[in-house]
Amino acid sequence: MAVPGSFKDAPGKNKWAPISYGECTTILCERISAQLPAWRERVARLIKEHGDFTISQVTIDQIYGGIRGVPIQVSDISYVDALEGIRIRGYTINELLEKLPRPKGSEFPLMGGLFFLLMTNNFPNQREAELIEDEWKQRSEIPAYVLDVINAMPLETHPMALFSMGILALQRESVFSVEYSHGILKPDYWKSYLEDSLNLMGKLPALAAYIFNRKYRQGRVIESDPDLDWSANFARLIGKGDDYEYRDLCRLFFLIHCDHEGGNVSAHTAHLVSSALADIYYSCSAGMNGLAGPLHGLANQECLRWIQDLRARFDHFPTRTELEAFAAQYVQSGQVIPGYGHAVLRKTDPRFTAQFEFAQKHLPDDELFRLVSLVYEVVPGVLQTLGKVKNPWPNVDAINGTLQYHYGVREIDFYTVLFGVSRCMGLCAHATWARALGKPIERPKSLTTTMLEEMVKNDESTRLLQQSE
Ligand code: NMX
Ligand code: MLT
């Protein structure tokens, strides 16, 4: 088997047999390597010829306002347009749903194909999508010590904390960390990030299912079925293997949650952590800690709770007027309606629409879905009346819990783990490519309030001086 990495010829560093990568990693490495010289040359030229070109200025408003809208990094893996939504490697959600290879008998894609696309920037054929799926099966076993870590935690621990801990515990498996300690050369770092990514993604469904079964199903054990794809096998591992519609929902759910460009909290966190050359496990675990925040991924559990609370307030299905009054009172009390609003999007999230269409087809009469539909009709208008909400439209989280609930996955606090299983795929692709392009450690600058006050004062003094001249 090929050994993709090369090592420093330094005393004490090269007395070690480098790890042999398998066929799948080698194929992916070849695909990426074929593009790297051109990418590296493009980036180097841009920096050399236009390095001092100003693309943006930062205002005090932005610096105190969560760096909103300030471009701070480059990633060619995905991009979120305010009106169109996400494009992953140039493809919209609908194009991915339509074009990616599928498992036999399903109209929803194989996640192996999505991984291939994210990592290689090449659109996969059926064989390439299945190559990744098969590889993940070989790499799916979770070491016992990782399960011991989870077992040692109190049952009531939030599943996102367990999920993040599980990923962190897997760090012992990192190929990059071993290779780095033996002096692998910088241009080759990305290869072991890729190897670690394949290992991590292969294990995540089993890790998430282990947490689910331990926490909510008295620790039952369900074996994987090697004939199932990654998403359907996850459905099986949580006891939903015979539900063909739920398998499709998993394929849809995992696809739409995989990435949302580089600036969201989980992606940005993982990118920052990996810029210090912390490996995939450290980086993804860190990203998951951000995803666990209620303004980010946890909004999916909060949103279903909100919908359920709303339903519980009435002894009948609420009318439009009743919902309007309830939502208005809710936001006027200073609380946010989960699942609505977005830092970048300025229209309905296409990931919401994809799930909405799934629900219209498969569960049009579900009471919670009917309520989600009514909320979609009413809440944007209510948020608009506040006059401060920049995007009154639903995001991905406004419906995903309702779908899970319909199919019997009613453990609401588990929903963000589902998001995380998928999101790690995007985090891995960003980190691998950041190493491939030799991105440096991130270190932006912080200022003090006094400095800002002085900058404003000096600017005003200069202006007054100029006026008096
Ligand atoms: N309900 C009530 N108020 C809202 C909402 C909402 N859904 N969205 C924004 N606002 C408020 C926001 O709290 C802020 O108020 P204040 O100035 O008093 O602090 C004001 O409107 C301006 O906020 P925006 O600039 O529109 O939004 P921002 O970019 O700061 O935040 C979110 C974006 C997504 C954090 C925000 O819309 C929100 O909290 N939404 C609810 C939580 C949610 O659905 N998060 C999931 C995001 C997607 N994901 O999966 O990660
Ligand atoms: C995401 O999927 O990460 C969310 O929509 C949040 C974001 O993009 O800021």
Coordinates of C-alpha atoms and ligand atoms in Angstrom, one line a residue:
M1 CA 0.0 0.0 0.0
A2 CA 1.1 3.5 -0.7
V3 CA 2.7 5.6 2.1
P4 CA 1.6 9.2 1.2
G5 CA 3.6 11.1 3.8
S6 CA 7.3 12.2 3.8
F7 CA 9.3 12.9 6.9
K8 CA 12.0 15.2 8.1
D9 CA 15.5 13.7 8.2
A10 CA 16.1 14.9 11.7
P11 CA 17.9 13.1 14.5
G12 CA 15.3 11.1 16.5
K13 CA 12.5 11.9 14.2
N14 CA 12.9 9.3 11.4
K15 CA 13.5 6.1 13.3
W16 CA 9.9 5.1 12.9
A17 CA 8.0 3.0 10.3
P18 CA 5.4 5.4 8.8
I19 CA 1.8 4.4 8.8
S20 CA 0.6 2.8 5.6
Y21 CA -2.6 4.2 4.3
G22 CA -5.1 2.0 2.6
E23 CA -6.5 2.0 -1.0
C24 CA -9.4 4.4 -0.2
T25 CA -7.2 7.1 1.4
T26 CA -4.7 6.7 -1.5
I27 CA -7.5 7.2 -4.1
L28 CA -8.7 10.4 -2.3
C29 CA -5.1 11.6 -1.9
E30 CA -4.6 11.2 -5.6
R31 CA -7.7 13.2 -6.4
I32 CA -6.7 16.0 -4.0
S33 CA -3.0 15.9 -5.0
A34 CA -4.0 16.4 -8.6
Q35 CA -5.6 19.7 -7.8
L36 CA -3.2 21.0 -5.2
P37 CA -0.4 22.5 -7.3
A38 CA -3.0 24.7 -9.1
W39 CA -4.8 25.7 -5.9
R40 CA -1.5 26.5 -4.1
E41 CA -0.3 28.5 -7.1
R42 CA -3.6 30.4 -7.3
V43 CA -3.6 31.3 -3.7
A44 CA 0.2 32.2 -3.7
R45 CA -0.3 34.4 -6.8
L46 CA -3.3 36.2 -5.2
I47 CA -1.4 36.9 -2.1
K48 CA 1.8 38.0 -3.9
E49 CA 0.1 40.2 -6.4
H50 CA -2.8 41.6 -4.4
G51 CA -2.0 40.8 -0.8
D52 CA -2.6 44.5 0.2
F53 CA -5.9 44.7 -1.6
T54 CA -8.6 45.9 0.9
I55 CA -11.8 43.8 0.7
S56 CA -13.5 45.1 3.8
Q57 CA -13.4 47.6 6.6
V58 CA -14.4 46.9 10.2
T59 CA -16.7 49.2 12.1
I60 CA -17.1 49.5 15.9
D61 CA -20.6 48.2 15.4
Q62 CA -19.2 45.0 13.9
I63 CA -16.5 44.5 16.4
Y64 CA -19.0 44.7 19.3
G65 CA -21.6 42.8 17.2
G66 CA -20.1 39.4 16.9
I67 CA -17.9 40.2 13.9
R68 CA -21.1 40.0 11.8
G69 CA -20.5 40.3 8.1
V70 CA -16.7 40.7 8.4
P71 CA -14.9 38.3 6.0
I72 CA -12.2 36.6 8.1
Q73 CA -11.4 33.4 6.3
V74 CA -11.5 31.7 2.9
S75 CA -13.0 28.3 2.3
D76 CA -13.8 26.9 -1.1
I77 CA -15.9 24.0 0.3
S78 CA -19.2 25.8 0.7
Y79 CA -20.7 29.3 0.6
V80 CA -23.9 30.7 2.0
D81 CA -25.6 33.3 -0.1
A82 CA -28.1 35.5 1.8
L83 CA -30.9 34.8 -0.6
E84 CA -30.1 31.5 -2.2
G85 CA -28.7 29.7 0.8
I86 CA -25.9 27.1 0.9
R87 CA -24.0 25.8 -2.1
I88 CA -21.7 22.9 -1.3
R89 CA -18.8 22.7 -3.8
G90 CA -21.0 24.8 -6.0
Y91 CA -24.1 22.7 -5.8
T92 CA -27.4 23.8 -4.1
I93 CA -29.2 21.5 -1.7
N94 CA -31.7 20.6 -4.4
E95 CA -29.0 19.8 -6.9
L96 CA -27.3 17.5 -4.4
L97 CA -30.5 15.7 -3.6
E98 CA -31.1 15.2 -7.3
K99 CA -27.7 14.3 -8.5
L100 CA -25.7 12.5 -5.8
P101 CA -25.5 8.7 -6.1
R102 CA -28.2 6.8 -4.1
P103 CA -28.5 3.5 -2.4
K104 CA -30.7 1.0 -4.3
G105 CA -34.4 1.6 -3.7
S106 CA -34.0 5.1 -2.2
E107 CA -34.5 8.5 -3.6
F108 CA -32.1 10.1 -1.1
P109 CA -28.3 10.1 -1.5
L110 CA -25.5 8.2 -0.1
M111 CA -23.5 10.2 2.4
G112 CA -20.3 8.5 1.1
G113 CA -20.9 10.5 -2.1
L114 CA -21.2 13.7 -0.2
F115 CA -18.0 13.1 1.7
F116 CA -16.2 12.3 -1.6
L117 CA -17.5 15.6 -3.1
L118 CA -16.6 17.7 0.0
M119 CA -13.1 16.3 0.2
T120 CA -12.0 15.9 -3.4
N121 CA -14.1 18.7 -5.1
N122 CA -14.9 16.0 -7.7
F123 CA -18.5 15.0 -8.2
P124 CA -18.7 11.3 -7.3
N125 CA -20.1 8.4 -9.4
Q126 CA -21.9 5.4 -7.8
R127 CA -18.7 3.5 -7.4
E128 CA -16.9 6.4 -5.7
A129 CA -19.8 7.0 -3.3
E130 CA -19.8 3.3 -2.4
L131 CA -16.0 3.2 -2.0
I132 CA -16.4 5.7 0.9
E133 CA -19.4 3.9 2.3
D134 CA -17.5 0.6 2.3
E135 CA -14.4 2.2 3.8
W136 CA -16.5 3.6 6.7
K137 CA -17.8 0.1 7.5
Q138 CA -14.2 -1.1 7.9
R139 CA -13.5 1.8 10.2
S140 CA -16.7 1.8 12.3
E141 CA -15.6 0.0 15.4
I142 CA -15.4 2.2 18.6
P143 CA -12.6 1.2 21.0
A144 CA -13.8 0.0 24.3
Y145 CA -12.1 2.7 26.3
V146 CA -14.2 5.3 24.5
L147 CA -17.4 3.5 25.6
D148 CA -16.0 3.3 29.1
V149 CA -15.7 7.1 29.1
I150 CA -19.3 7.5 28.2
N151 CA -20.4 4.8 30.7
A152 CA -18.6 6.6 33.5
M153 CA -20.8 9.7 33.0
P154 CA -24.1 10.1 34.9
L155 CA -27.1 9.1 32.7
E156 CA -28.6 12.6 32.8
T157 CA -25.5 14.2 31.1
H158 CA -26.6 16.0 28.0
P159 CA -26.0 13.8 24.9
M160 CA -24.1 16.6 23.2
A161 CA -21.6 16.6 26.1
L162 CA -21.3 12.8 25.8
F163 CA -20.9 13.1 22.0
S164 CA -18.2 15.7 22.3
M165 CA -16.4 13.6 25.0
G166 CA -16.6 10.5 22.8
I167 CA -15.0 12.3 19.9
L168 CA -12.3 13.7 22.2
A169 CA -11.6 10.3 23.7
L170 CA -11.0 9.0 20.2
Q171 CA -8.1 11.4 19.9
R172 CA -5.8 8.6 21.0
E173 CA -6.4 7.1 17.5
S174 CA -5.2 10.2 15.7
V175 CA -2.8 9.3 12.9
F176 CA -1.9 13.0 12.4
S177 CA -0.7 13.4 16.0
V178 CA 1.5 10.3 15.7
E179 CA 2.9 11.4 12.3
Y180 CA 3.4 15.0 13.5
S181 CA 5.4 13.7 16.5
H182 CA 7.7 11.8 14.1
G183 CA 8.3 14.9 12.0
I184 CA 6.0 14.6 8.9
L185 CA 6.5 17.5 6.5
K186 CA 4.1 20.4 6.4
P187 CA 2.9 19.9 2.8
D188 CA 1.8 16.4 3.8
Y189 CA -0.1 17.2 7.0
W190 CA -3.4 17.1 5.1
K191 CA -3.1 13.4 4.2
S192 CA -3.3 12.3 7.8
Y193 CA -6.1 14.8 8.5
L194 CA -7.9 13.0 5.7
E195 CA -7.1 9.6 7.2
D196 CA -8.3 10.8 10.6
S197 CA -11.5 12.2 8.9
L198 CA -12.3 8.8 7.3
N199 CA -11.8 7.1 10.7
L200 CA -13.9 9.6 12.6
M201 CA -16.8 9.7 10.1
G202 CA -16.8 5.8 10.0
K203 CA -17.3 5.8 13.8
L204 CA -19.7 8.6 14.4
P205 CA -23.0 6.8 13.7
A206 CA -22.1 4.0 16.1
L207 CA -20.9 6.6 18.7
A208 CA -24.1 8.6 18.5
A209 CA -26.2 5.4 18.6
Y210 CA -24.3 4.1 21.6
I211 CA -25.1 7.3 23.5
F212 CA -28.8 7.1 22.4
N213 CA -29.1 3.4 23.5
R214 CA -27.3 3.9 26.8
K215 CA -29.2 7.0 27.7
Y216 CA -32.7 6.2 26.5
R217 CA -32.9 2.4 25.8
Q218 CA -31.3 0.8 28.9
G219 CA -28.0 0.1 27.0
R220 CA -29.4 -2.3 24.4
V221 CA -26.9 -3.3 21.7
I222 CA -27.9 -3.5 18.1
E223 CA -25.3 -4.8 15.6
S224 CA -24.6 -3.0 12.4
D225 CA -25.9 -4.4 9.1
P226 CA -23.1 -4.3 6.5
D227 CA -25.6 -4.2 3.7
L228 CA -26.9 -0.8 4.8
D229 CA -25.5 2.6 3.9
W230 CA -24.1 4.9 6.6
S231 CA -27.4 6.7 7.2
A232 CA -29.7 3.7 7.1
N233 CA -27.3 1.8 9.4
F234 CA -27.5 4.7 11.9
A235 CA -31.3 4.3 11.7
R236 CA -30.9 0.6 12.5
L237 CA -28.5 1.2 15.4
I238 CA -31.1 3.3 17.1
G239 CA -33.8 0.7 16.6
K240 CA -35.4 2.2 13.4
G241 CA -33.8 -0.1 10.9
D242 CA -37.1 -1.4 9.5
D243 CA -38.6 2.0 9.0
Y244 CA -37.8 2.8 5.3
E245 CA -39.2 6.3 5.5
Y246 CA -37.1 7.0 8.6
R247 CA -34.0 5.7 6.8
D248 CA -34.7 8.3 4.0
L249 CA -35.2 11.0 6.6
C250 CA -31.8 10.2 8.0
R251 CA -30.3 10.4 4.5
L252 CA -32.0 13.8 4.0
F253 CA -31.2 15.1 7.5
F254 CA -27.5 14.2 7.3
L255 CA -27.1 15.7 3.9
I256 CA -28.6 19.1 4.6
H257 CA -26.7 19.5 8.0
C258 CA -23.2 18.7 6.8
D259 CA -21.8 22.2 6.2
H260 CA -22.7 25.9 6.2
E261 CA -19.6 27.7 5.0
G262 CA -16.8 28.6 7.4
G263 CA -18.2 31.3 9.6
N264 CA -20.8 29.6 11.7
V265 CA -19.9 28.8 15.3
S266 CA -19.1 25.1 14.9
A267 CA -17.1 25.5 11.7
H268 CA -15.3 28.6 12.8
T269 CA -14.4 26.9 16.2
A270 CA -13.1 23.7 14.6
H271 CA -11.1 25.8 12.0
L272 CA -9.5 27.9 14.7
V273 CA -8.6 24.9 16.8
S274 CA -7.2 23.0 13.9
S275 CA -5.1 26.0 12.9
A276 CA -3.0 25.3 15.9
L277 CA -2.4 21.9 14.3
A278 CA -4.7 20.2 16.8
D279 CA -5.9 17.1 15.0
I280 CA -9.4 16.3 13.7
Y281 CA -10.6 14.8 17.0
Y282 CA -9.7 17.9 19.0
S283 CA -11.1 20.1 16.4
C284 CA -14.4 18.4 15.9
S285 CA -15.0 17.9 19.6
A286 CA -14.4 21.7 20.0
G287 CA -16.8 22.4 17.1
M288 CA -19.5 20.2 18.7
N289 CA -19.2 22.3 21.9
G290 CA -20.2 25.3 19.9
L291 CA -23.0 23.4 18.1
A292 CA -24.4 22.6 21.6
G293 CA -25.4 26.3 22.1
P294 CA -29.1 27.2 21.9
L295 CA -28.4 30.0 19.4
H296 CA -26.7 27.4 17.1
G297 CA -27.4 23.7 16.8
L298 CA -29.3 23.3 20.1
A299 CA -32.0 25.4 18.5
N300 CA -33.5 22.2 17.0
Q301 CA -34.4 20.8 20.4
E302 CA -35.5 24.2 21.6
C303 CA -37.7 24.7 18.6
L304 CA -39.6 21.5 19.0
R305 CA -40.1 22.3 22.7
W306 CA -41.5 25.7 21.7
I307 CA -43.9 24.1 19.3
Q308 CA -45.0 21.6 21.9
D309 CA -45.4 24.3 24.5
L310 CA -47.5 26.3 22.1
R311 CA -49.8 23.4 21.4
A312 CA -50.1 22.7 25.1
R313 CA -51.4 26.2 25.8
F314 CA -54.6 25.5 23.9
D315 CA -57.3 22.8 24.3
H316 CA -57.8 23.0 20.5
F317 CA -55.5 23.5 17.5
P318 CA -54.7 27.2 17.7
T319 CA -56.2 29.6 15.2
R320 CA -54.0 32.0 13.2
T321 CA -55.1 34.9 15.4
E322 CA -54.3 33.0 18.6
L323 CA -50.9 32.1 17.3
E324 CA -50.2 35.7 16.3
A325 CA -51.1 36.9 19.8
F326 CA -49.0 34.2 21.5
A327 CA -45.9 34.8 19.3
A328 CA -46.2 38.6 19.7
Q329 CA -46.4 38.4 23.4
Y330 CA -43.5 35.9 23.5
V331 CA -41.1 38.1 21.5
Q332 CA -42.2 41.2 23.4
S333 CA -41.1 39.5 26.6
G334 CA -37.6 39.6 25.2
Q335 CA -37.3 35.9 24.2
V336 CA -36.2 34.5 20.8
I337 CA -38.4 32.2 18.8
P338 CA -36.1 29.2 18.1
G339 CA -35.8 28.1 14.4
Y340 CA -36.3 31.7 13.1
G341 CA -33.7 34.2 12.1
H342 CA -30.2 33.8 10.8
A343 CA -26.9 35.7 10.8
V344 CA -26.4 35.4 7.0
L345 CA -29.6 34.2 5.4
R346 CA -32.3 36.7 4.4
K347 CA -34.9 34.3 3.2
T348 CA -36.3 30.9 4.0
D349 CA -33.5 28.4 4.5
P350 CA -33.5 25.9 1.6
R351 CA -32.7 23.2 4.2
F352 CA -36.0 24.1 5.9
T353 CA -37.8 23.8 2.5
A354 CA -36.3 20.4 1.8
Q355 CA -37.6 19.1 5.1
F356 CA -40.9 20.9 4.7
E357 CA -41.4 19.1 1.3
F358 CA -40.5 15.8 2.9
A359 CA -43.2 16.4 5.6
Q360 CA -45.8 17.5 3.0
K361 CA -45.2 14.2 1.2
H362 CA -45.0 11.8 4.1
L363 CA -46.8 13.4 7.1
P364 CA -49.2 16.1 5.9
D365 CA -51.7 15.4 8.7
D366 CA -49.3 15.2 11.6
E367 CA -50.5 17.7 14.1
L368 CA -47.1 19.2 15.0
F369 CA -46.3 19.5 11.3
R370 CA -49.6 21.4 10.8
L371 CA -48.5 23.7 13.6
V372 CA -45.0 24.2 12.1
S373 CA -46.8 25.2 8.9
L374 CA -49.0 27.7 10.7
V375 CA -46.0 29.1 12.5
Y376 CA -44.3 29.5 9.2
E377 CA -47.3 31.5 8.0
V378 CA -47.5 33.7 11.1
V379 CA -44.2 34.1 12.8
P380 CA -42.3 36.0 10.0
G381 CA -44.9 38.7 10.1
V382 CA -44.7 38.9 13.9
L383 CA -40.9 39.1 13.9
Q384 CA -41.0 41.8 11.2
T385 CA -43.2 44.0 13.4
L386 CA -40.3 44.1 16.0
G387 CA -38.3 46.1 13.5
K388 CA -34.9 44.7 14.6
V389 CA -34.9 41.1 13.4
K390 CA -32.8 41.0 10.2
N391 CA -34.2 37.7 8.9
P392 CA -37.7 36.8 10.0
W393 CA -37.7 33.5 8.0
P394 CA -37.2 29.9 9.3
N395 CA -33.8 28.2 9.4
V396 CA -33.0 24.5 9.3
D397 CA -34.0 24.0 12.9
A398 CA -37.6 25.2 12.6
I399 CA -38.8 21.8 11.5
N400 CA -36.2 19.0 11.9
G401 CA -37.3 18.1 15.4
T402 CA -40.9 17.7 14.3
L403 CA -39.8 15.2 11.7
Q404 CA -37.8 13.2 14.2
Y405 CA -40.7 13.3 16.6
H406 CA -43.1 12.0 14.0
Y407 CA -41.0 9.0 13.3
G408 CA -40.8 8.1 17.0
V409 CA -37.4 9.6 17.9
R410 CA -38.9 11.6 20.8
E411 CA -35.8 12.2 22.9
I412 CA -35.6 15.9 22.1
D413 CA -32.2 16.5 23.7
F414 CA -30.7 14.0 21.2
Y415 CA -31.5 16.1 18.1
T416 CA -28.4 18.2 18.2
V417 CA -26.3 15.0 18.2
L418 CA -27.9 14.1 14.9
F419 CA -26.9 17.6 13.6
G420 CA -23.4 17.0 14.9
V421 CA -22.9 13.6 13.3
S422 CA -23.5 15.3 10.0
R423 CA -21.7 18.6 10.7
C424 CA -18.4 16.8 11.5
M425 CA -18.2 15.9 7.9
G426 CA -18.0 19.6 6.8
L427 CA -15.6 20.3 9.7
C428 CA -13.2 17.5 8.5
A429 CA -13.3 18.8 4.9
H430 CA -12.5 22.4 6.0
A431 CA -9.6 21.3 8.3
T432 CA -8.1 18.9 5.7
W433 CA -8.1 21.6 3.0
A434 CA -6.8 24.2 5.4
R435 CA -3.8 22.0 6.0
A436 CA -3.5 21.2 2.3
L437 CA -3.3 24.9 1.5
G438 CA -0.8 25.5 4.3
K439 CA -3.0 27.9 6.3
P440 CA -1.3 29.4 9.3
I441 CA -2.3 29.5 12.9
E442 CA -5.2 32.0 13.3
R443 CA -4.5 34.9 15.6
P444 CA -6.7 38.0 15.1
K445 CA -6.2 41.1 17.2
S446 CA -8.2 42.3 20.2
L447 CA -8.4 45.9 21.2
T448 CA -9.5 47.7 24.3
T449 CA -12.5 50.0 24.7
T450 CA -10.2 52.9 25.6
M451 CA -8.3 52.4 22.3
L452 CA -11.5 52.5 20.3
E453 CA -12.6 55.7 22.2
E454 CA -9.3 57.3 21.4
M455 CA -9.4 56.3 17.8
V456 CA -12.8 58.1 17.5
K457 CA -11.5 61.1 19.5
N458 CA -8.4 61.5 17.4
D459 CA -10.4 61.2 14.2
E460 CA -12.8 63.9 15.4
S461 CA -9.9 66.2 16.5
T462 CA -8.3 65.8 13.1
R463 CA -11.6 66.5 11.4
L464 CA -12.2 69.7 13.5
L465 CA -8.6 70.8 12.9
Q466 CA -9.1 70.4 9.1
Q467 CA -12.4 72.3 9.3
S468 CA -10.7 75.2 11.1
E469 CA -7.8 75.5 8.6
Ligands
NMX1 N1 -36.9 35.7 17.7 C1 -36.8 36.9 18.4 N2 -35.9 37.8 18.3 C2 -34.9 37.6 17.4 C3 -34.9 36.4 16.6 C4 -35.9 35.4 16.8 N3 -36.0 34.3 16.2 N4 -33.9 36.4 15.7 C5 -33.2 37.6 16.0 N5 -33.8 38.2 17.0 C6 -33.4 39.5 17.6 C7 -32.0 39.3 18.2 O1 -32.1 38.6 19.5 C8 -31.5 40.7 18.3 O2 -32.2 41.3 19.4 P1 -31.3 42.4 20.3 O3 -30.8 43.4 19.4 O4 -32.3 42.8 21.3 O5 -30.2 41.5 20.9 C9 -32.1 41.3 17.0 O6 -33.2 40.5 16.6 C10 -31.2 41.4 15.8 O7 -30.7 40.1 15.6 P2 -30.2 39.7 14.1 O8 -29.2 40.6 13.7 O9 -31.5 39.5 13.3 O10 -29.7 38.2 14.3 P3 -28.2 37.7 14.7 O11 -27.4 37.6 13.5 O12 -27.7 38.5 15.8 O13 -28.5 36.2 15.3 C11 -29.6 34.1 15.3 C12 -28.9 35.1 14.5 C13 -29.8 32.8 14.5 C14 -28.7 33.7 16.5 C15 -30.9 34.7 15.8 O14 -31.8 34.9 14.7 C16 -31.6 33.8 16.8 O15 -31.3 33.8 18.0 N6 -32.6 32.9 16.3 C17 -33.2 31.9 17.2 C18 -32.2 30.8 17.5 C19 -32.0 29.9 16.3 O16 -32.9 29.5 15.5 N7 -30.7 29.5 16.0 C20 -30.4 28.6 15.0 C21 -29.5 29.1 13.9 C22 -29.3 28.1 12.9 N8 -28.4 27.0 13.3 O17 -28.8 25.8 13.2 O18 -27.4 27.2 13.9
MLT2 C1 -25.5 26.4 10.5 O1 -25.9 25.5 9.8 O2 -24.3 26.4 10.9 C2 -26.4 27.5 10.9 O3 -27.3 27.8 10.0 C3 -25.7 28.7 11.5 C4 -24.9 29.6 10.6 O4 -24.7 29.3 9.4 O5 -24.5 30.6 11.2

